[in-house]
Structure formats: C-alpha cells, structure tokens
Coordinates of C-alpha atoms and ligand atoms in Angstrom, one line a residue:
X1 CA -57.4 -54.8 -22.7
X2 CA -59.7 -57.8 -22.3
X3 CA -63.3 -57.5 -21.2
X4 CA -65.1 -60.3 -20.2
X5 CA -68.9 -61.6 -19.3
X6 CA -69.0 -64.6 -18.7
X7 CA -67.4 -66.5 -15.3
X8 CA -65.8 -69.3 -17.8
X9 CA -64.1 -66.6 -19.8
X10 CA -63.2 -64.7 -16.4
X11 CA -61.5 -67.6 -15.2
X12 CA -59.3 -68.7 -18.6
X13 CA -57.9 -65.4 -18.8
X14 CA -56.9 -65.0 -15.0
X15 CA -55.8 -68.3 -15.1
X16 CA -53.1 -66.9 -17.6
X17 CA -52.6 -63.1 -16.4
X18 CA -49.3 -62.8 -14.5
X19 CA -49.2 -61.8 -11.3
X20 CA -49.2 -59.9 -8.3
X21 CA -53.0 -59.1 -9.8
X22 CA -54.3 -55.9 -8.3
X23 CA -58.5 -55.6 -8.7
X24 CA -60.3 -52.5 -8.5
X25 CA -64.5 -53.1 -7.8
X26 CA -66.3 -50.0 -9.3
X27 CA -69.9 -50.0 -10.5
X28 CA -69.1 -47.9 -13.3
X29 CA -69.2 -44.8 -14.5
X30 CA -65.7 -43.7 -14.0
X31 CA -64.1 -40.6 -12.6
X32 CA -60.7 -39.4 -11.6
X33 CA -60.9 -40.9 -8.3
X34 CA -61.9 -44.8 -9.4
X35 CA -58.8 -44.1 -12.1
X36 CA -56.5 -42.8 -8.6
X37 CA -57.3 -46.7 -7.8
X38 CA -56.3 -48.0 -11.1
X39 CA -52.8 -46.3 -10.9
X40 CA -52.2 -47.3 -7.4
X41 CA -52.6 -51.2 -8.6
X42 CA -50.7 -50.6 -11.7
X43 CA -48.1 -49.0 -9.4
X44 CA -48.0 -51.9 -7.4
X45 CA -48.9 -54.8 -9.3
X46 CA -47.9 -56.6 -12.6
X47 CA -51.4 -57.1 -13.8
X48 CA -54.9 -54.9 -12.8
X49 CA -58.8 -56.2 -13.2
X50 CA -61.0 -53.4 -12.9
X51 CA -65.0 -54.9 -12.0
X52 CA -67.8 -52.8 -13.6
X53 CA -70.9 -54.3 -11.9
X54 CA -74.0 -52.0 -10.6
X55 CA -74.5 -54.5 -7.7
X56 CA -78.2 -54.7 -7.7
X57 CA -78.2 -56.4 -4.2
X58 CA -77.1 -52.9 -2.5
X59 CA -79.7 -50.5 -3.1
X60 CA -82.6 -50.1 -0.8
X61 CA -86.0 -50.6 -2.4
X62 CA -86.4 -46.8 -2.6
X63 CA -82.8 -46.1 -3.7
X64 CA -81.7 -45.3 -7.0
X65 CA -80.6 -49.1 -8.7
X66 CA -82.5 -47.5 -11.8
X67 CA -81.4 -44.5 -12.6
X68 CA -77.8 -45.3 -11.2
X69 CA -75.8 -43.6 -14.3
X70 CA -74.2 -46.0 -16.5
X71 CA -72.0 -45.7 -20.1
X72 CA -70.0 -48.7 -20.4
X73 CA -67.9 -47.1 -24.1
X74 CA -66.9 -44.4 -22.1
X75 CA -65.9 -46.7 -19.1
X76 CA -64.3 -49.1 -21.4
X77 CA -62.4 -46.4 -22.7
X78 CA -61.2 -44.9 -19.5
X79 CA -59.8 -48.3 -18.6
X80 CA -58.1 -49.0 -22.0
X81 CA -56.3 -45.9 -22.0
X82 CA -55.6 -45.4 -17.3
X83 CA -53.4 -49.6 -18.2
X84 CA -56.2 -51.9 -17.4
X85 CA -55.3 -55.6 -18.0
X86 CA -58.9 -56.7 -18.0
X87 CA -62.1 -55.4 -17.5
X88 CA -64.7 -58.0 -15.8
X89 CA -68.2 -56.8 -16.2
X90 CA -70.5 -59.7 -16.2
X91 CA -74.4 -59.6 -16.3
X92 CA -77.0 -59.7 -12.9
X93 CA -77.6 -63.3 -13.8
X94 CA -74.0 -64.1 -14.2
X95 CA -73.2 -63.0 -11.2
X96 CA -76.5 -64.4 -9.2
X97 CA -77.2 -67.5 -10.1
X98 CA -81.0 -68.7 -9.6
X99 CA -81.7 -69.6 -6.0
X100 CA -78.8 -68.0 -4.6
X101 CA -79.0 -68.2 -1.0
X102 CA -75.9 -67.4 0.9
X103 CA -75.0 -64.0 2.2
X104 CA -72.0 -62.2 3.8
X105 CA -73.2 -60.5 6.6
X106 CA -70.7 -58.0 8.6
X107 CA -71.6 -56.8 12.3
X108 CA -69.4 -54.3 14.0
X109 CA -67.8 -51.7 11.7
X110 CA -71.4 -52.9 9.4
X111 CA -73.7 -51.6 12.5
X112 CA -74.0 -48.3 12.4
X113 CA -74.0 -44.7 10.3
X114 CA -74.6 -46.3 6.7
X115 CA -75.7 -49.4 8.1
X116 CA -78.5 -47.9 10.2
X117 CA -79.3 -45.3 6.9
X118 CA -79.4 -48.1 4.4
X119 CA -80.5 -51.6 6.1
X120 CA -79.4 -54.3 4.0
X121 CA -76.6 -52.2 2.1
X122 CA -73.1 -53.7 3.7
X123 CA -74.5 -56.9 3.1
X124 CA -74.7 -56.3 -0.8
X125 CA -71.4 -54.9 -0.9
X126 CA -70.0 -57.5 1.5
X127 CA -71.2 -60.3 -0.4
X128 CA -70.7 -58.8 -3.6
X129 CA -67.0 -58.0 -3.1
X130 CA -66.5 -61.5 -1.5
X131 CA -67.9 -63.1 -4.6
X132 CA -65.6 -60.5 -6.5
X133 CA -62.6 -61.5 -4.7
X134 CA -63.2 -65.8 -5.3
X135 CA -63.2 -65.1 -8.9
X136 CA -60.4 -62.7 -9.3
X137 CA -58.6 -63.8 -6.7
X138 CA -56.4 -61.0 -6.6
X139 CA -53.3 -60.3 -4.4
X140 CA -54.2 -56.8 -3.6
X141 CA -57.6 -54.6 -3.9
X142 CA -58.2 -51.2 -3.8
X143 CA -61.2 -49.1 -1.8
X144 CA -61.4 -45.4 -1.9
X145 CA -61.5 -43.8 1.2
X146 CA -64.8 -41.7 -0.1
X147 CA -66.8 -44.6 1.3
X148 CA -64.7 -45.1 4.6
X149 CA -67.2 -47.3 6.2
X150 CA -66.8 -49.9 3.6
X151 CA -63.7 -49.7 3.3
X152 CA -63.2 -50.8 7.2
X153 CA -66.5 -53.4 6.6
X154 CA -64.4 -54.8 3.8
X155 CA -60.9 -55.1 5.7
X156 CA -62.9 -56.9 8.8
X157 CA -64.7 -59.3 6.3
X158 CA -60.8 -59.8 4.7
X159 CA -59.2 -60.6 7.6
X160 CA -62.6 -62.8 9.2
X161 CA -63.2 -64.9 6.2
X162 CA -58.8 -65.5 5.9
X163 CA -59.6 -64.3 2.4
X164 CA -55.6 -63.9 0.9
X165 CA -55.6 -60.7 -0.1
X166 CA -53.8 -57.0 1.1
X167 CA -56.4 -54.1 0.6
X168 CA -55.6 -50.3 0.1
X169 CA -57.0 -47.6 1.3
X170 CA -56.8 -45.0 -1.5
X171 CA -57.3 -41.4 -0.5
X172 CA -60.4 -39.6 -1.9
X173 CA -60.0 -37.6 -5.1
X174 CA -61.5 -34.3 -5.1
X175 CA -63.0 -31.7 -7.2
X176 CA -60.9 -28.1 -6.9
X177 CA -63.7 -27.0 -5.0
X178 CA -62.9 -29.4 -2.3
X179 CA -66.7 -32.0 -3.7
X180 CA -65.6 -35.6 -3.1
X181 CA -65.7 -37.0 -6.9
X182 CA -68.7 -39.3 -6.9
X183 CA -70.7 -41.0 -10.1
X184 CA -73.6 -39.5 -8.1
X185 CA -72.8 -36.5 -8.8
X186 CA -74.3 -36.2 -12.1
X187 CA -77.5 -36.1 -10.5
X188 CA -76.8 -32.6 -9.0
X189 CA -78.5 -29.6 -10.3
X190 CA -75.8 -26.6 -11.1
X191 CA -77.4 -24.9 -7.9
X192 CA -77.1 -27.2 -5.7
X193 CA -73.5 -28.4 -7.2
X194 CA -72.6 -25.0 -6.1
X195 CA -73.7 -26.1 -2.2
X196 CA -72.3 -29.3 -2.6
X197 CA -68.4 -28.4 -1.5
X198 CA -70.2 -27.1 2.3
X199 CA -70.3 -30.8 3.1
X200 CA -66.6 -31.4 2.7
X201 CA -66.1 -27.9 4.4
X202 CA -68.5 -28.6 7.3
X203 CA -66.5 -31.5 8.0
X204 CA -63.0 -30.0 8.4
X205 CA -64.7 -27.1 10.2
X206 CA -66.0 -30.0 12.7
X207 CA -62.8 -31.6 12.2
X208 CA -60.9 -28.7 14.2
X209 CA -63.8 -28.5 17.0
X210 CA -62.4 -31.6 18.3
X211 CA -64.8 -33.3 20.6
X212 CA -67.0 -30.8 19.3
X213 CA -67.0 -31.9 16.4
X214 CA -70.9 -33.8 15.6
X215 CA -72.1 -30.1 16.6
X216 CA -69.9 -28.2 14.7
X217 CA -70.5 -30.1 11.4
X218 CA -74.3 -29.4 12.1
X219 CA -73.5 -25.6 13.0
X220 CA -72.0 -25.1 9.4
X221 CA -74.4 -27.0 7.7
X222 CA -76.9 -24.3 8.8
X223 CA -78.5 -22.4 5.9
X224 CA -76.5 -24.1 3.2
X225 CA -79.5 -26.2 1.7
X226 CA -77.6 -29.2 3.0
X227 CA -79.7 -31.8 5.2
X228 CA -77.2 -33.8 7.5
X229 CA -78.3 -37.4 8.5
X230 CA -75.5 -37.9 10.8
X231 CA -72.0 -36.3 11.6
X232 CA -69.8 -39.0 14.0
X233 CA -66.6 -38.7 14.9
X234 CA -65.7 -42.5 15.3
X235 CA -62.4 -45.2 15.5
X236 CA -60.8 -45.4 12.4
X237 CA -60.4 -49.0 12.8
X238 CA -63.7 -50.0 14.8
X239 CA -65.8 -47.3 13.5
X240 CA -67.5 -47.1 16.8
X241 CA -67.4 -44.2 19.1
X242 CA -63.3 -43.2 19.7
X243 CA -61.9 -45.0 22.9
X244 CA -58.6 -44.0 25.3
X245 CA -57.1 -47.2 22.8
X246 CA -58.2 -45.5 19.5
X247 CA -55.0 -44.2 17.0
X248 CA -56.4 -42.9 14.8
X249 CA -60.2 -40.6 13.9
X250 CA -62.3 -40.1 11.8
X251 CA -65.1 -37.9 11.2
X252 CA -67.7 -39.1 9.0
X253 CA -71.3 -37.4 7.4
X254 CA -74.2 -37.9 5.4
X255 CA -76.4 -35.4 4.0
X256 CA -79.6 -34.5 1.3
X257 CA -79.2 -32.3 -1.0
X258 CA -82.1 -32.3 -2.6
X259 CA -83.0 -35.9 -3.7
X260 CA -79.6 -36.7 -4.0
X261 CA -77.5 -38.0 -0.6
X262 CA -73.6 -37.1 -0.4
X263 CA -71.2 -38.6 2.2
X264 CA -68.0 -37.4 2.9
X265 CA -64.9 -37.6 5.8
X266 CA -62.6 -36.7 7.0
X267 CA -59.4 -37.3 9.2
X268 CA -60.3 -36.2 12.8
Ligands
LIG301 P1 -68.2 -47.0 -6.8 O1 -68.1 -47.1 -8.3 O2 -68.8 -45.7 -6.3 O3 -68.8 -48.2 -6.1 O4 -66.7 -46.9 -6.2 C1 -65.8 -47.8 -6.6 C2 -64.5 -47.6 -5.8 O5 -64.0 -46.3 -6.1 C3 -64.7 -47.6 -4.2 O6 -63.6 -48.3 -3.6 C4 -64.8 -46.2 -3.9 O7 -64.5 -45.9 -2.5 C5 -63.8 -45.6 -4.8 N1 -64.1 -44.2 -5.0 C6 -65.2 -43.6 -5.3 N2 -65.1 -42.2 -5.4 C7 -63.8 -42.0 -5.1 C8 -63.0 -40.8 -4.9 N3 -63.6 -39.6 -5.1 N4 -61.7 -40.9 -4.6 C9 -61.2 -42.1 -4.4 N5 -61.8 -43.3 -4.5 C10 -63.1 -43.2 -4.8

C-alpha cells in the first residue's frame, strides 16, 4: 500500500492506478464499519484510495476538531491489511491552500436536522469531499449510512455539480449491542457506553409507531440519560418531511449523552 501527502505525489500514483478506482473519505480512526466501506470498493472495483483527513473546516467552533481521536500506525495498518491500494492523507495546508476562497454550499437535503444543529457543517464536508473527489477522481465512492444526511447532501451535490462518479450507500455496522460503530465512541464513559444502545433502540421503537414516530422515539428516550435533539421521520431522498410521492423513510435522531452527541437511523 502506498500512502501519500503531497497533491503532486497523489496525482503520479493515480495517474498509474488501474481502474474502476473506488475511494472511501474517512477522517481516521478506523473501525469495522469504515473497513465494511473498504470491502464494498474492493468488491466492486479494481483499485481502492481510502482519505484519512480530520477535515478541520467541519467542526463548529465549540466542537471537538481537538480532541477528535487520531492514530495514524494503527489506521495505516488497518488499511494495509482490509486491501487498500493507497492511502491519501495529506496535511491541512495541503489540502487548503492560503487564501482559499471558494466553498460548496448545499441547500435542500443540507437545511435541516444536522444542518440547523451544526451551522456551517455540510458545507465542510461538501466542499471537502468535492475537493476529495477532483483529485481522486474516482469512479465510485462509498458513504456509510450512519451519517444518512450526508450521505443524501453528498449524492445531491454529485449529481448538481455533473461530478462522474456512482456513490454507495453502505449500511451501518453495528456493535452486538445494536451502538452504531462511531470513532466518537471512544469518548464514552463505560456507564454511559452501557446507555448508549437506547438511541438505536428508541429509534426502531419509533420506527414501528409509524406516524408516531418523533413522539415515540422521545417516549423511550425517557429516563435513559439520553438527551434527544431531534427525532424526524423524513424522505429518504429529500430528507424533508415524507410526502404522498415519497418511497422510501427514514427516521433520523440526535442525542447528548453526556458531552458526547450520537446520531443514529433508521429505515421508517
Ligand atoms: P468518518 O470517519 O466518521 O467521517 O466516516 C467516514 C465514512 O465512514 C462515512 O461515509 C461514514 O458514514 C462511514 N461510517 C462511519 N461509521 C460507520 C458505521 N458504523 N457503519 C458504516 N459506515 C460508517
């Protein structure tokens, strides 16, 4: 496996890799589920890039850009041994260059649930992945379905911008408990890692209530030491409120625990 910094290096060894190229954007620190993505590219593709790049232009001032967890060996690893062609993990000032003014700014799916929680955050990861995909330039990219909003932000942007590229939606890997795996786990204390499972449970029990369902999530989330930010049952597609058109729901949440904020989703 390769692993590059610089965009001139980037750019040789793509030049060379043989394709269909799959890419996988992670900011690092790797679990099961950012691996899921890897073998789904690997699966499909002849060659994989997996990004390692804690995209400082997506945390909020009072987020957690700092203490994000990081441990590059063990990510490097993890790639080497899940097939990884190359690993692209450039610098902040590789990737911004000074004076960098030009953004990628999403409405629609973008507007609300994350976007009203975390002002500024879809455009980070919008222009981010953009920038991502112009020097790649892969012929498919992966997205967990953990972060379902982005996923649909990203697809809009695709498909906006004529950017040539089929994304994935990869299911969310789980703990056995039923915890969405998340880098931001780590941050969990064992007691409330113990609580942490009631989100994903809160949402199928809202999930079952039908149009219910923003009250039910709230119902089971009573007592658990959970605090829900929103529950929404929206269009799959649009994520806006479900229409008589929509095919297909989904029911997404965000909630404290703590200092630490989980989201999860669900089909609906
Ligand atoms: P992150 O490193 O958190 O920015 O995530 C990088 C990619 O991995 C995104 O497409 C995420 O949606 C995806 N991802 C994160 N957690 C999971 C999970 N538990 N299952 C599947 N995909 C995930």
């Amino acid at each position: 496996m390769d692993v590059v910094r610089t965009l001139a290096s980037l750019r040789q060894r793509r030049g060379a890799m043989v394709g269909p190229v799959g890419v996988v954007p992670t900011m690092g620190y790797l679990h099961a589920g950012h691996i899921s993505l890897v073998e789904r590219s690997r699966a499909d593709c002849a060659s994989t890039i997996v990004t390692l790049f804690v995209n400082p232009t997506q945390f909020g001032p009072n987020e957690d850009l700092s203490r994000y967890p990081r441990d590059f060996e063990r990510d490097r690893e993890l790639c080497a041994a899940a097939g990884v062609d190359l690993l692209w993990a450039p610098e902040s000032d590789e990737m911004y260059p000074p004076g960098l003014a030009t953004v990628v700014d999403v409405g629609g799916p973008a507007v609300r649930w994350e976007g009203e929680h975390r002002p500024g955050h879809f455009r980070g990861v919008a222009t981010v992945v953009a920038k991502l995909f112009l020097q790649t330039r892969p012929d498919r990219a992966y997205f967990g379905e953990k972060d379902f909003q982005q996923l649909a932000i990203l697809e809009r942007m695709a498909r906006d911008l004529d950017v040539p590229v089929k994304i994935a939606r990869v299911p969310t890997v789980r703990e056995r408990d039923g915890l969405a795996m998340s880098s931001r786990n780590a941050y969990l204390s064992e007691a409330e890692r113990k609580a942490a499972p009631r989100l994903r449970a809160a949402l199928l029990a809202g999930a079952k209530a039908g149009r219910g369902a923003e009250a039910a999530v709230r119902r089971a989330l009573s007592g658990s030491g959970l605090r829900l930010q929103y529950a929404s049952l929206v269009d799959a597609d649009t994520l806006l409120a479900p229409t008589p058109r929509t095919r297909r729901r989904r029911l997404l949440a965000a909630a404290y625990l703590g200092r630490t904020r989980l989201i999860d989703n669900v089909p609906a």
